[in-house]
PDB file of C-alpha atoms in Angstrom:
ATOM      1  CA  ALA L  19      -4.081 -12.630   4.050  1.00 74.00           C
ATOM      2  CA  GLN L  20      -3.072 -10.789   7.182  1.00 81.00           C
ATOM      3  CA  SER L  21      -2.730  -6.846   7.410  1.00 89.00           C
ATOM      4  CA  VAL L  22      -2.884  -3.956  10.026  1.00 93.00           C
ATOM      5  CA  THR L  23      -3.692  -0.174   9.553  1.00 95.00           C
ATOM      6  CA  GLN L  24      -2.895   1.952  12.241  1.00 96.00           C
ATOM      7  CA  LEU L  25      -5.142   4.885  11.820  1.00 93.00           C
ATOM      8  CA  GLY L  26      -3.389   8.561  11.917  1.00 91.00           C
ATOM      9  CA  SER L  27       0.228   8.310  10.618  1.00 92.00           C
ATOM     10  CA  HIS L  28       0.979  11.469  13.151  1.00 96.00           C
ATOM     11  CA  VAL L  29      -0.478  11.867  16.313  1.00 97.00           C
ATOM     12  CA  SER L  30       0.592  15.134  18.755  1.00 97.00           C
ATOM     13  CA  VAL L  31      -0.392  14.945  22.498  1.00 97.00           C
ATOM     14  CA  SER L  32       0.815  17.299  25.452  1.00 97.00           C
ATOM     15  CA  GLU L  33       2.866  16.144  28.185  1.00 97.00           C
ATOM     16  CA  GLY L  34       0.783  14.461  30.746  1.00 97.00           C
ATOM     17  CA  ALA L  35      -2.006  13.739  28.330  1.00 97.00           C
ATOM     18  CA  LEU L  36      -3.601  10.783  27.524  1.00 97.00           C
ATOM     19  CA  VAL L  37      -1.507   9.049  24.737  1.00 98.00           C
ATOM     20  CA  LEU L  38      -4.004   6.840  22.319  1.00 98.00           C
ATOM     21  CA  LEU L  39      -2.637   4.997  19.386  1.00 98.00           C
ATOM     22  CA  ARG L  40      -5.077   2.763  17.118  1.00 98.00           C
ATOM     23  CA  CYS L  41      -4.224  -0.628  15.396  1.00 97.00           C
ATOM     24  CA  ASN L  42      -6.756  -2.374  13.839  1.00 96.00           C
ATOM     25  CA  TYR L  43      -5.971  -5.905  11.918  1.00 94.00           C
ATOM     26  CA  SER L  44      -7.225  -8.568   9.570  1.00 91.00           C
ATOM     27  CA  SER L  45      -6.562 -12.180  10.161  1.00 83.00           C
ATOM     28  CA  SER L  46      -8.660 -15.431   9.473  1.00 76.00           C
ATOM     29  CA  VAL L  47      -7.499 -17.013  12.411  1.00 78.00           C
ATOM     30  CA  PRO L  48      -6.738 -16.248  16.235  1.00 77.00           C
ATOM     31  CA  PRO L  49      -3.721 -13.861  15.700  1.00 87.00           C
ATOM     32  CA  TYR L  50      -0.424 -12.737  18.021  1.00 90.00           C
ATOM     33  CA  LEU L  51      -0.331  -8.926  18.030  1.00 93.00           C
ATOM     34  CA  PHE L  52       3.033  -6.688  19.080  1.00 94.00           C
ATOM     35  CA  TRP L  53       3.430  -2.819  19.435  1.00 97.00           C
ATOM     36  CA  TYR L  54       7.069  -2.190  18.959  1.00 97.00           C
ATOM     37  CA  VAL L  55       8.937   1.382  19.253  1.00 97.00           C
ATOM     38  CA  GLN L  56      11.111   2.687  17.353  1.00 95.00           C
ATOM     39  CA  TYR L  57      13.558   5.810  18.832  1.00 93.00           C
ATOM     40  CA  PRO L  58      15.460   8.137  15.921  1.00 88.00           C
ATOM     41  CA  ASN L  59      18.329   6.215  14.459  1.00 83.00           C
ATOM     42  CA  GLN L  60      17.888   3.092  16.615  1.00 88.00           C
ATOM     43  CA  GLY L  61      16.164  -0.650  15.857  1.00 91.00           C
ATOM     44  CA  LEU L  62      12.573  -1.549  16.731  1.00 94.00           C
ATOM     45  CA  GLN L  63      11.814  -2.572  20.630  1.00 94.00           C
ATOM     46  CA  LEU L  64       8.839  -4.692  21.806  1.00 94.00           C
ATOM     47  CA  LEU L  65       6.680  -2.605  23.832  1.00 96.00           C
ATOM     48  CA  LEU L  66       4.272  -5.459  24.364  1.00 95.00           C
ATOM     49  CA  LYS L  67       2.634  -8.640  22.695  1.00 92.00           C
ATOM     50  CA  TYR L  68      -0.959 -10.243  22.840  1.00 91.00           C
ATOM     51  CA  THR L  69      -0.842 -14.189  22.699  1.00 85.00           C
ATOM     52  CA  SER L  70      -4.122 -15.088  23.760  1.00 78.00           C
ATOM     53  CA  ALA L  71      -3.621 -14.864  27.574  1.00 76.00           C
ATOM     54  CA  ALA L  72      -5.439 -11.719  29.004  1.00 84.00           C
ATOM     55  CA  THR L  73      -6.862  -9.329  26.857  1.00 89.00           C
ATOM     56  CA  LEU L  74      -5.556  -6.636  28.565  1.00 94.00           C
ATOM     57  CA  VAL L  75      -1.624  -6.055  28.317  1.00 94.00           C
ATOM     58  CA  LYS L  76       0.421  -4.725  29.988  1.00 95.00           C
ATOM     59  CA  GLY L  77       3.990  -3.290  28.534  1.00 95.00           C
ATOM     60  CA  ILE L  78       7.019  -1.316  29.239  1.00 94.00           C
ATOM     61  CA  ASN L  79       7.139   2.519  30.106  1.00 93.00           C
ATOM     62  CA  GLY L  80       3.631   2.674  30.965  1.00 96.00           C
ATOM     63  CA  PHE L  81       2.047   1.658  28.083  1.00 97.00           C
ATOM     64  CA  GLU L  82      -0.608  -0.904  27.800  1.00 97.00           C
ATOM     65  CA  ALA L  83      -2.894  -2.228  25.033  1.00 97.00           C
ATOM     66  CA  GLU L  84      -6.525  -4.047  24.712  1.00 95.00           C
ATOM     67  CA  PHE L  85      -7.246  -6.849  22.404  1.00 94.00           C
ATOM     68  CA  LYS L  86     -10.926  -6.703  21.385  1.00 93.00           C
ATOM     69  CA  LYS L  87     -11.994  -9.497  18.996  1.00 90.00           C
ATOM     70  CA  SER L  88     -15.261  -7.972  18.299  1.00 91.00           C
ATOM     71  CA  GLU L  89     -13.671  -4.515  16.752  1.00 93.00           C
ATOM     72  CA  THR L  90     -10.408  -6.307  15.668  1.00 93.00           C
ATOM     73  CA  SER L  91      -8.568  -3.781  17.401  1.00 95.00           C
ATOM     74  CA  PHE L  92      -5.247  -3.618  19.687  1.00 96.00           C
ATOM     75  CA  HIS L  93      -5.038   0.279  20.128  1.00 98.00           C
ATOM     76  CA  LEU L  94      -2.270   1.294  22.678  1.00 98.00           C
ATOM     77  CA  THR L  95      -2.328   3.852  25.428  1.00 98.00           C
ATOM     78  CA  LYS L  96      -0.691   5.605  28.199  1.00 98.00           C
ATOM     79  CA  PRO L  97      -2.489   7.622  30.867  1.00 97.00           C
ATOM     80  CA  SER L  98       0.215  10.237  31.060  1.00 97.00           C
ATOM     81  CA  ALA L  99       2.536  11.030  28.246  1.00 97.00           C
ATOM     82  CA  HIS L 100       6.276  11.785  28.589  1.00 96.00           C
ATOM     83  CA  MET L 101       8.726  13.684  26.779  1.00 96.00           C
ATOM     84  CA  SER L 102      10.523  11.121  26.151  1.00 96.00           C
ATOM     85  CA  ASP L 103       7.699   8.992  24.418  1.00 97.00           C
ATOM     86  CA  ALA L 104       8.142  10.682  21.428  1.00 97.00           C
ATOM     87  CA  ALA L 105       8.877   7.872  18.552  1.00 97.00           C
ATOM     88  CA  GLU L 106       7.683   6.184  15.887  1.00 96.00           C
ATOM     89  CA  TYR L 107       5.463   2.895  16.990  1.00 97.00           C
ATOM     90  CA  PHE L 108       4.469   0.399  14.736  1.00 97.00           C
ATOM     91  CA  CYS L 109       1.690  -2.757  15.345  1.00 96.00           C
ATOM     92  CA  ALA L 110       2.087  -6.120  14.028  1.00 94.00           C
ATOM     93  CA  VAL L 111      -0.119  -9.343  13.876  1.00 92.00           C
ATOM     94  CA  SER L 112       0.921 -12.566  13.000  1.00 87.00           C
ATOM     95  CA  GLU L 113      -0.662 -15.930  12.852  1.00 78.00           C
ATOM     96  CA  ARG L 114      -0.231 -18.118  15.672  1.00 70.00           C
ATOM     97  CA  GLY L 115       2.488 -21.079  14.829  1.00 66.00           C
ATOM     98  CA  ALA L 116       3.665 -18.497  11.930  1.00 71.00           C
ATOM     99  CA  GLN L 117       7.065 -16.832  11.827  1.00 75.00           C
ATOM    100  CA  LYS L 118       6.400 -13.900   9.590  1.00 82.00           C
ATOM    101  CA  LEU L 119       5.065 -10.547  11.221  1.00 88.00           C
ATOM    102  CA  VAL L 120       2.806  -8.010   9.219  1.00 90.00           C
ATOM    103  CA  PHE L 121       3.710  -4.263  10.252  1.00 92.00           C
ATOM    104  CA  GLY L 122       1.105  -1.419  10.097  1.00 93.00           C
ATOM    105  CA  GLN L 123       3.083   1.778   8.415  1.00 93.00           C
ATOM    106  CA  GLY L 124       3.388   3.299  11.862  1.00 94.00           C
ATOM    107  CA  THR L 125       2.533   6.294  13.668  1.00 96.00           C
ATOM    108  CA  ARG L 126       4.878   9.272  14.700  1.00 96.00           C
ATOM    109  CA  LEU L 127       3.893  10.169  18.644  1.00 97.00           C
ATOM    110  CA  THR L 128       4.931  14.269  18.960  1.00 97.00           C
ATOM    111  CA  ILE L 129       4.946  15.380  22.748  1.00 97.00           C
ATOM    112  CA  ASN L 130       4.184  19.117  23.316  1.00 95.00           C
ATOM    113  CA  PRO L 131       5.556  20.729  26.568  1.00 93.00           C
TER     114      PRO L 131
ATOM    115  CA  GLU V  30      20.787  -2.789  23.887  1.00 65.00           C
ATOM    116  CA  THR V  31      18.887  -5.928  22.681  1.00 72.00           C
ATOM    117  CA  GLY V  32      21.679  -8.303  21.912  1.00 93.00           C
ATOM    118  CA  VAL V  33      21.661  -7.728  17.874  1.00 96.00           C
ATOM    119  CA  THR V  34      24.341  -5.507  16.319  1.00 96.00           C
ATOM    120  CA  GLN V  35      24.676  -4.457  12.701  1.00 97.00           C
ATOM    121  CA  THR V  36      27.808  -2.860  11.209  1.00 97.00           C
ATOM    122  CA  PRO V  37      28.207  -0.772   9.596  1.00 97.00           C
ATOM    123  CA  ARG V  38      25.799   2.059  10.795  1.00 96.00           C
ATOM    124  CA  HIS V  39      25.696   3.818   7.945  1.00 96.00           C
ATOM    125  CA  LEU V  40      27.234   3.170   4.511  1.00 96.00           C
ATOM    126  CA  VAL V  41      27.329   5.332   1.406  1.00 95.00           C
ATOM    127  CA  MET V  42      27.970   3.590  -1.691  1.00 92.00           C
ATOM    128  CA  GLY V  43      27.722   3.960  -5.598  1.00 89.00           C
ATOM    129  CA  MET V  44      25.366   1.786  -8.283  1.00 88.00           C
ATOM    130  CA  THR V  45      28.486  -0.213  -8.986  1.00 87.00           C
ATOM    131  CA  ASN V  46      30.194  -0.680  -6.008  1.00 88.00           C
ATOM    132  CA  LYS V  47      29.871  -3.892  -4.304  1.00 93.00           C
ATOM    133  CA  LYS V  48      29.435  -3.981  -0.360  1.00 95.00           C
ATOM    134  CA  SER V  49      28.042  -6.129   2.601  1.00 97.00           C
ATOM    135  CA  LEU V  50      26.011  -5.797   5.879  1.00 97.00           C
ATOM    136  CA  LYS V  51      26.723  -7.524   8.716  1.00 98.00           C
ATOM    137  CA  CYS V  52      24.608  -8.813  11.594  1.00 98.00           C
ATOM    138  CA  GLU V  53      25.442 -10.714  14.516  1.00 97.00           C
ATOM    139  CA  GLN V  54      22.768 -11.999  17.388  1.00 96.00           C
ATOM    140  CA  HIS V  55      24.037 -12.836  21.225  1.00 95.00           C
ATOM    141  CA  LEU V  56      20.639 -14.080  22.104  1.00 93.00           C
ATOM    142  CA  GLY V  57      21.100 -17.507  20.981  1.00 92.00           C
ATOM    143  CA  HIS V  58      18.128 -17.687  18.750  1.00 91.00           C
ATOM    144  CA  ASN V  59      17.703 -19.674  16.036  1.00 90.00           C
ATOM    145  CA  ALA V  60      15.859 -17.398  13.344  1.00 91.00           C
ATOM    146  CA  MET V  61      17.308 -14.530  11.427  1.00 94.00           C
ATOM    147  CA  TYR V  62      15.614 -11.873   9.308  1.00 94.00           C
ATOM    148  CA  TRP V  63      16.632  -8.871   7.012  1.00 96.00           C
ATOM    149  CA  TYR V  64      13.916  -6.346   6.922  1.00 96.00           C
ATOM    150  CA  LYS V  65      13.931  -2.987   4.761  1.00 96.00           C
ATOM    151  CA  GLN V  66      12.187   0.115   5.937  1.00 94.00           C
ATOM    152  CA  SER V  67      11.731   3.078   3.492  1.00 92.00           C
ATOM    153  CA  ALA V  68      10.619   6.459   4.254  1.00 84.00           C
ATOM    154  CA  LYS V  69       6.623   6.217   4.196  1.00 74.00           C
ATOM    155  CA  LYS V  70       6.543   2.629   3.607  1.00 81.00           C
ATOM    156  CA  PRO V  71       5.538  -0.217   5.983  1.00 83.00           C
ATOM    157  CA  LEU V  72       8.358  -2.282   7.246  1.00 90.00           C
ATOM    158  CA  GLU V  73       8.935  -4.895   4.261  1.00 91.00           C
ATOM    159  CA  LEU V  74      10.481  -8.303   4.981  1.00 92.00           C
ATOM    160  CA  MET V  75      13.146  -9.272   2.715  1.00 95.00           C
ATOM    161  CA  PHE V  76      14.571 -12.969   4.072  1.00 94.00           C
ATOM    162  CA  VAL V  77      13.976 -15.296   6.621  1.00 92.00           C
ATOM    163  CA  TYR V  78      16.842 -18.127   7.887  1.00 92.00           C
ATOM    164  CA  ASN V  79      15.638 -20.866  10.270  1.00 86.00           C
ATOM    165  CA  PHE V  80      18.816 -22.651  11.760  1.00 82.00           C
ATOM    166  CA  LYS V  81      20.959 -21.553   9.080  1.00 82.00           C
ATOM    167  CA  GLU V  82      18.810 -22.250   6.385  1.00 84.00           C
ATOM    168  CA  GLN V  83      16.400 -19.957   3.922  1.00 84.00           C
ATOM    169  CA  THR V  84      13.015 -20.101   4.417  1.00 84.00           C
ATOM    170  CA  GLU V  85      11.455 -17.044   2.952  1.00 83.00           C
ATOM    171  CA  ASN V  86      12.632 -14.828  -0.209  1.00 84.00           C
ATOM    172  CA  ASN V  87      10.192 -11.769  -0.154  1.00 83.00           C
ATOM    173  CA  SER V  88      10.735 -11.357  -4.108  1.00 88.00           C
ATOM    174  CA  VAL V  89      13.990  -9.194  -3.246  1.00 93.00           C
ATOM    175  CA  PRO V  90      15.851  -8.386  -6.416  1.00 93.00           C
ATOM    176  CA  SER V  91      18.969 -10.547  -7.083  1.00 93.00           C
ATOM    177  CA  ARG V  92      21.072  -7.324  -6.242  1.00 95.00           C
ATOM    178  CA  PHE V  93      20.638  -8.489  -2.664  1.00 96.00           C
ATOM    179  CA  SER V  94      22.257 -11.891  -1.787  1.00 95.00           C
ATOM    180  CA  PRO V  95      21.817 -12.930   1.972  1.00 95.00           C
ATOM    181  CA  GLU V  96      23.909 -15.479   3.695  1.00 95.00           C
ATOM    182  CA  CYS V  97      23.710 -17.147   6.934  1.00 95.00           C
ATOM    183  CA  PRO V  98      27.325 -18.822   7.858  1.00 94.00           C
ATOM    184  CA  ASN V  99      25.866 -20.099  11.531  1.00 92.00           C
ATOM    185  CA  SER V 100      22.442 -19.023  13.726  1.00 90.00           C
ATOM    186  CA  SER V 101      24.481 -16.360  15.230  1.00 94.00           C
ATOM    187  CA  HIS V 102      25.442 -14.305  12.073  1.00 96.00           C
ATOM    188  CA  LEU V 103      23.735 -12.792   8.916  1.00 97.00           C
ATOM    189  CA  PHE V 104      25.089 -10.925   5.982  1.00 97.00           C
ATOM    190  CA  LEU V 105      23.714  -9.156   3.446  1.00 97.00           C
ATOM    191  CA  HIS V 106      25.664  -8.496   0.079  1.00 97.00           C
ATOM    192  CA  LEU V 107      24.935  -5.579  -2.029  1.00 96.00           C
ATOM    193  CA  HIS V 108      25.773  -5.021  -5.768  1.00 93.00           C
ATOM    194  CA  THR V 109      24.752  -2.858  -8.632  1.00 92.00           C
ATOM    195  CA  LEU V 110      21.955  -1.151  -6.440  1.00 93.00           C
ATOM    196  CA  GLN V 111      19.633   1.728  -7.679  1.00 93.00           C
ATOM    197  CA  PRO V 112      19.022   5.106  -5.659  1.00 93.00           C
ATOM    198  CA  GLU V 113      15.522   3.471  -4.687  1.00 92.00           C
ATOM    199  CA  ASP V 114      17.480   0.944  -2.387  1.00 95.00           C
ATOM    200  CA  SER V 115      18.704   3.809  -0.420  1.00 95.00           C
ATOM    201  CA  ALA V 116      17.022   2.749   3.403  1.00 95.00           C
ATOM    202  CA  LEU V 117      17.434   1.679   6.637  1.00 95.00           C
ATOM    203  CA  TYR V 118      18.266  -1.664   6.498  1.00 97.00           C
ATOM    204  CA  LEU V 119      17.232  -3.381   9.884  1.00 96.00           C
ATOM    205  CA  CYS V 120      18.038  -7.048  11.200  1.00 97.00           C
ATOM    206  CA  ALA V 121      16.307  -9.308  13.701  1.00 95.00           C
ATOM    207  CA  SER V 122      16.273 -12.494  15.703  1.00 94.00           C
ATOM    208  CA  SER V 123      13.540 -14.700  17.068  1.00 91.00           C
ATOM    209  CA  GLN V 124      13.473 -18.073  18.741  1.00 88.00           C
ATOM    210  CA  GLU V 125      11.763 -20.545  16.974  1.00 79.00           C
ATOM    211  CA  ALA V 126       9.740 -22.640  19.112  1.00 73.00           C
ATOM    212  CA  LEU V 127       6.000 -24.622  18.225  1.00 64.00           C
ATOM    213  CA  GLY V 128       3.244 -22.277  19.904  1.00 57.00           C
ATOM    214  CA  LEU V 129       5.267 -19.600  20.783  1.00 64.00           C
ATOM    215  CA  ALA V 130       4.635 -16.021  19.413  1.00 58.00           C
ATOM    216  CA  TYR V 131       7.622 -15.171  17.747  1.00 70.00           C
ATOM    217  CA  GLU V 132       8.883 -11.795  19.263  1.00 85.00           C
ATOM    218  CA  GLN V 133      11.763 -10.448  17.305  1.00 91.00           C
ATOM    219  CA  PHE V 134      14.361  -8.585  18.370  1.00 93.00           C
ATOM    220  CA  PHE V 135      16.272  -6.042  15.975  1.00 95.00           C
ATOM    221  CA  GLY V 136      19.478  -4.357  15.584  1.00 96.00           C
ATOM    222  CA  PRO V 137      20.575  -0.621  15.297  1.00 95.00           C
ATOM    223  CA  GLY V 138      20.164  -0.896  11.182  1.00 96.00           C
ATOM    224  CA  THR V 139      22.442   0.126   8.787  1.00 97.00           C
ATOM    225  CA  ARG V 140      21.455   3.670   7.045  1.00 96.00           C
ATOM    226  CA  LEU V 141      22.421   2.770   3.552  1.00 96.00           C
ATOM    227  CA  THR V 142      22.834   5.786   0.582  1.00 95.00           C
ATOM    228  CA  VAL V 143      23.053   4.661  -2.861  1.00 94.00           C
ATOM    229  CA  LEU V 144      24.373   7.216  -4.980  1.00 91.00           C
TER     230      LEU V 144
END
């Protein structure tokens, strides 16, 4: 069965600092991997996805993530945090050819001025 | 704006009430989903519909009854709910096609409070 673990339910960084949100997955077959963001009182918005092309994936709002098979990781990074990045971030995995997404428990990102 | 709308945005109901949540997608997708998002718990997939047919029911209690009259509309009928059913209910849609990643587009959700 697939699963996703997001290390740290809360992450706090200063404005302008590096953002690193960790995601490890478990899958018996090559996965598709996603990062979603949820702003207060809104639904989830796709930031980026990995579908077996380049292992370094660039998304919206300056975020990127790197697929590392050997580490079963798909960590999300942004070089310089902005106040508008404060939100909850979800990592998700699906099997190739399968429709079901399995989500992690989410990481709440706080940006300090 | 993701192309998926949900109404109402907020709903308060008693345990004996009957209410319905509505979702509409304007993306031409052929698959729709209901999720439950509770505090401190991961998103829980409730139902999946493909081409209007239910293809997954994730052991959801019968007090939740989905309906998908066409590929653009999805309803969740609620009756005799419990306070623990209070949560954010999210609707999503995707385009099902062989070999593609099922990127799901989410609506803003309905915040449900059961008294």
